[in-house]
Every structure is written in structure tokens, then in C-alpha cells.
Amino acid sequence: ATHGQFRNERVLNEDEIATIVKWVQHGARKGNPKDAPSPVHFPGENTGWQIGTPDLIVDMGSDYFVEDDVEDIYVDFKTTFSREDLPKDRWMKAVEFKGGSTAVHHIIARPLGGMAPGYDPVNYADGFGSKLKADTEVSWNMHYHKESGPGTGVWDRTQAGIVFWPKGTEIDHVITTESLG
């Protein structure tokens, strides 16, 4: 049973589910490529960022190697925006995280936000924003998960891309986050 509808919810209706089940039951054959729709193009696909070209890209501060024998591990990093990166306080309009390896399961990067499987980038509506202050320290809580074993180790240097509102934009609704933990 469901209780309400969630923002950005991705669900199939009963007819869509029945169509997929029937297709699988009949061997899941590939259709005629000529009947396929045109490829979907997503915003920012040429930049690698769904939010478009970020005004600022930050990372967790150093490369980290997730060892071969690791299946699950939580690792914390801290970085601080330099005055060169962020000379003045700015209002964030959008933020997107890009895991630097296949081992990244989820990220909490206070005060930027976070990312978990299925998350979309954060895009604030007009009049909404989160202030990023110069000299802000970012606490990166990284959760890595992968199959363990010889040769499975990977390097990671996760990034966050930030788009700022243009200078002078009126922010009527200040977004802040607090940890419940």
C-alpha cells in the first residue's frame, strides 16, 4: 500500500508492468532498431553535469583508495573553500554530486547536501537558496560499498558541482539543513 505521492517518484502503472512481464515471458527479444525512438538528450550531457556547467567544482580534498578487502566502509574528509574559490558569500541555486568511483554508495557533504542512489541534483526554485559562505568547511561523509576481493580496489575523488544565483538575486526563502543524528 502506498501513502501519498513522492516528488520525482518513478513508478510503472499496472498496464506497463504487464507489458514488461509479457515481453520477458516471451524471451525478451530485441525489437527492430528502426522502430526505436530517437535518443533522449539530457541537460548538461556535454558537460557531464545535469545542472549544466557549474560555477564552482569542489572535491573531498584528496584521492582515497578503497582497498581490495573492503566491502563496506565509511570515511570522513574535511575541506574548506579557499578565498580564491569563494571570495564572497554566494547563494546556491543548484548542487550536484558526482561519485569518483563505482564504490561510492552515498555521500553526506554538509552544508552542501548529499547524494544516494536514485537522487536527482538539487535545483532550488526562484526565490529559494542556500547561502554558501566564504571559508566554509565541508564535512564529507563517504559510504563506500563494493564486492571485496583481489583486484577490486578503486580510487575515488568525489566532486560536487555548484551553480550560484546571479549576484543581486532576491532570496525570500533560505534553505538550511541540520543533522538529526
Short mmCIF file of C-alpha atoms in Angstrom, two decimals:
data_model
loop_
_atom_site.label_atom_id
_atom_site.label_comp_id
_atom_site.label_asym_id
_atom_site.label_seq_id
_atom_site.Cartn_x
_atom_site.Cartn_y
_atom_site.Cartn_z
CA ALA A 1 0.00 0.00 0.00
CA THR A 2 1.19 3.50 -0.75
CA HIS A 3 0.52 6.62 1.25
CA GLY A 4 0.68 9.66 -0.98
CA GLN A 5 2.88 10.55 -3.87
CA PHE A 6 6.55 11.43 -3.64
CA ARG A 7 8.29 14.19 -5.57
CA ASN A 8 10.27 12.77 -8.52
CA GLU A 9 8.52 9.44 -7.99
CA ARG A 10 9.31 6.88 -10.69
CA VAL A 11 6.63 4.18 -10.91
CA LEU A 12 5.02 1.98 -13.54
CA ASN A 13 1.26 1.51 -13.78
CA GLU A 14 -0.29 -1.99 -13.94
CA ASP A 15 -0.51 -1.96 -17.77
CA GLU A 16 3.17 -1.02 -18.10
CA ILE A 17 4.17 -3.77 -15.67
CA ALA A 18 2.03 -6.32 -17.58
CA THR A 19 3.70 -5.30 -20.86
CA ILE A 20 7.18 -5.88 -19.43
CA VAL A 21 6.18 -9.21 -17.85
CA LYS A 22 4.70 -10.42 -21.17
CA TRP A 23 7.85 -9.34 -23.03
CA VAL A 24 10.07 -11.24 -20.56
CA GLN A 25 7.83 -14.34 -20.71
CA HIS A 26 8.29 -14.33 -24.50
CA GLY A 27 12.09 -14.26 -24.31
CA ALA A 28 12.75 -10.51 -24.03
CA ARG A 29 13.62 -10.28 -27.72
CA LYS A 30 15.16 -7.09 -29.06
CA GLY A 31 12.88 -5.08 -31.30
CA ASN A 32 13.63 -3.57 -34.70
CA PRO A 33 16.13 -0.71 -34.20
CA LYS A 34 14.24 1.31 -36.85
CA ASP A 35 11.21 1.36 -34.53
CA ALA A 36 13.20 2.76 -31.59
CA PRO A 37 12.60 6.36 -30.53
CA SER A 38 15.31 8.97 -31.03
CA PRO A 39 17.91 9.04 -28.25
CA VAL A 40 16.96 11.17 -25.27
CA HIS A 41 19.24 14.15 -24.64
CA PHE A 42 19.62 15.39 -21.08
CA PRO A 43 20.58 18.86 -19.83
CA GLY A 44 24.31 19.16 -19.29
CA GLU A 45 25.17 15.91 -21.08
CA ASN A 46 28.01 17.65 -22.90
CA THR A 47 29.46 18.96 -19.61
CA GLY A 48 28.93 15.75 -17.65
CA TRP A 49 26.73 17.66 -15.20
CA GLN A 50 22.92 17.54 -15.17
CA ILE A 51 22.86 21.06 -13.69
CA GLY A 52 24.78 22.48 -16.66
CA THR A 53 28.27 23.93 -16.30
CA PRO A 54 28.92 24.50 -12.58
CA ASP A 55 30.19 27.87 -11.35
CA LEU A 56 32.34 26.01 -8.82
CA ILE A 57 33.52 22.40 -8.60
CA VAL A 58 34.82 21.16 -5.26
CA ASP A 59 36.02 17.75 -4.18
CA MET A 60 36.74 15.86 -0.99
CA GLY A 61 40.30 17.17 -0.87
CA SER A 62 42.35 14.09 -1.63
CA ASP A 63 42.34 10.84 -3.54
CA TYR A 64 41.17 7.85 -1.50
CA PHE A 65 41.83 4.19 -2.28
CA VAL A 66 39.08 1.74 -1.35
CA GLU A 67 41.17 -1.36 -0.60
CA ASP A 68 40.59 -4.78 -2.20
CA ASP A 69 39.34 -6.35 1.05
CA VAL A 70 36.72 -3.64 1.72
CA GLU A 71 33.04 -4.38 1.20
CA ASP A 72 31.57 -1.53 3.30
CA ILE A 73 33.39 1.41 4.82
CA TYR A 74 32.56 4.93 5.97
CA VAL A 75 35.29 7.54 5.62
CA ASP A 76 35.23 11.23 6.62
CA PHE A 77 37.05 14.07 4.88
CA LYS A 78 37.06 17.81 5.55
CA THR A 79 37.74 20.56 3.04
CA THR A 80 37.47 24.34 3.28
CA PHE A 81 36.59 26.73 0.49
CA SER A 82 39.55 28.96 -0.17
CA ARG A 83 39.04 32.69 -0.68
CA GLU A 84 40.16 32.05 -4.26
CA ASP A 85 37.34 29.50 -4.78
CA LEU A 86 34.72 31.57 -3.00
CA PRO A 87 35.82 35.18 -2.34
CA LYS A 88 32.35 36.24 -1.16
CA ASP A 89 29.26 34.59 0.29
CA ARG A 90 27.02 33.30 -2.51
CA TRP A 91 23.54 31.82 -2.81
CA MET A 92 23.44 28.29 -4.20
CA LYS A 93 20.90 27.69 -6.95
CA ALA A 94 21.82 24.05 -7.68
CA VAL A 95 24.19 21.38 -6.44
CA GLU A 96 25.06 18.00 -7.93
CA PHE A 97 27.38 15.27 -6.72
CA LYS A 98 29.47 13.01 -8.93
CA GLY A 99 30.90 9.92 -7.31
CA GLY A 100 34.51 9.49 -8.34
CA SER A 101 34.32 5.69 -8.44
CA THR A 102 31.85 2.83 -8.70
CA ALA A 103 32.35 2.14 -4.97
CA VAL A 104 30.58 5.36 -3.89
CA HIS A 105 27.24 4.35 -2.39
CA HIS A 106 26.14 7.60 -0.79
CA ILE A 107 27.52 10.97 0.27
CA ILE A 108 26.65 13.44 3.01
CA ALA A 109 28.57 16.67 2.49
CA ARG A 110 27.43 19.29 5.00
CA PRO A 111 26.47 22.05 4.24
CA LEU A 112 26.21 21.23 0.51
CA GLY A 113 23.76 18.36 0.78
CA GLY A 114 24.20 14.79 -0.28
CA MET A 115 23.58 12.05 -2.79
CA ALA A 116 22.30 8.48 -2.64
CA PRO A 117 21.20 6.02 -5.32
CA GLY A 118 18.23 7.45 -7.20
CA TYR A 119 18.80 11.06 -6.09
CA ASP A 120 18.50 13.89 -8.57
CA PRO A 121 20.58 17.06 -8.30
CA VAL A 122 19.10 19.80 -6.10
CA ASN A 123 17.70 22.73 -8.09
CA TYR A 124 16.14 25.49 -5.98
CA ALA A 125 13.04 27.27 -7.29
CA ASP A 126 13.06 31.04 -7.85
CA GLY A 127 13.37 32.87 -4.55
CA PHE A 128 14.85 29.84 -2.74
CA GLY A 129 18.53 29.33 -1.95
CA SER A 130 21.14 28.14 0.47
CA LYS A 131 23.93 30.54 1.38
CA LEU A 132 27.46 29.26 0.96
CA LYS A 133 29.87 31.33 2.99
CA ALA A 134 33.49 32.02 2.17
CA ASP A 135 35.81 29.87 4.32
CA THR A 136 33.05 27.28 4.83
CA GLU A 137 34.30 23.88 5.94
CA VAL A 138 32.64 20.96 4.14
CA SER A 139 32.37 17.67 6.04
CA TRP A 140 32.32 14.81 3.54
CA ASN A 141 30.91 11.57 4.97
CA MET A 142 31.53 8.97 2.30
CA HIS A 143 30.00 5.50 2.29
CA TYR A 144 31.78 3.07 0.01
CA HIS A 145 30.32 -0.32 -0.91
CA LYS A 146 31.70 -2.86 -3.39
CA GLU A 147 32.48 -6.54 -3.83
CA SER A 148 35.64 -7.40 -1.93
CA GLY A 149 38.45 -9.48 -3.37
CA PRO A 150 41.78 -9.30 -5.15
CA GLY A 151 41.90 -6.57 -7.80
CA THR A 152 38.64 -4.90 -6.74
CA GLY A 153 40.21 -1.82 -5.13
CA VAL A 154 39.34 1.54 -6.67
CA TRP A 155 40.46 5.15 -6.34
CA ASP A 156 37.92 7.86 -5.56
CA ARG A 157 37.88 11.64 -5.63
CA THR A 158 34.20 12.58 -5.50
CA GLN A 159 33.11 16.05 -6.66
CA ALA A 160 30.27 18.47 -6.09
CA GLY A 161 29.27 20.96 -8.77
CA ILE A 162 27.60 24.18 -7.63
CA VAL A 163 25.63 26.74 -9.63
CA PHE A 164 25.10 30.10 -7.92
CA TRP A 165 22.23 32.52 -8.33
CA PRO A 166 23.35 35.65 -10.17
CA LYS A 167 24.59 38.39 -7.86
CA GLY A 168 21.72 40.55 -6.69
CA THR A 169 19.09 37.78 -6.91
CA GLU A 170 16.45 38.17 -4.20
CA ILE A 171 16.26 35.12 -1.93
CA ASP A 172 12.99 35.10 0.01
CA HIS A 173 13.25 31.53 1.31
CA VAL A 174 16.52 30.49 2.95
CA ILE A 175 17.16 26.75 2.87
CA THR A 176 19.23 25.33 5.73
CA THR A 177 19.93 21.77 6.78
CA GLU A 178 20.58 20.35 10.21
CA SER A 179 21.65 16.87 11.22
CA LEU A 180 19.17 14.82 13.22
CA GLY A 181 21.89 12.37 14.19
#
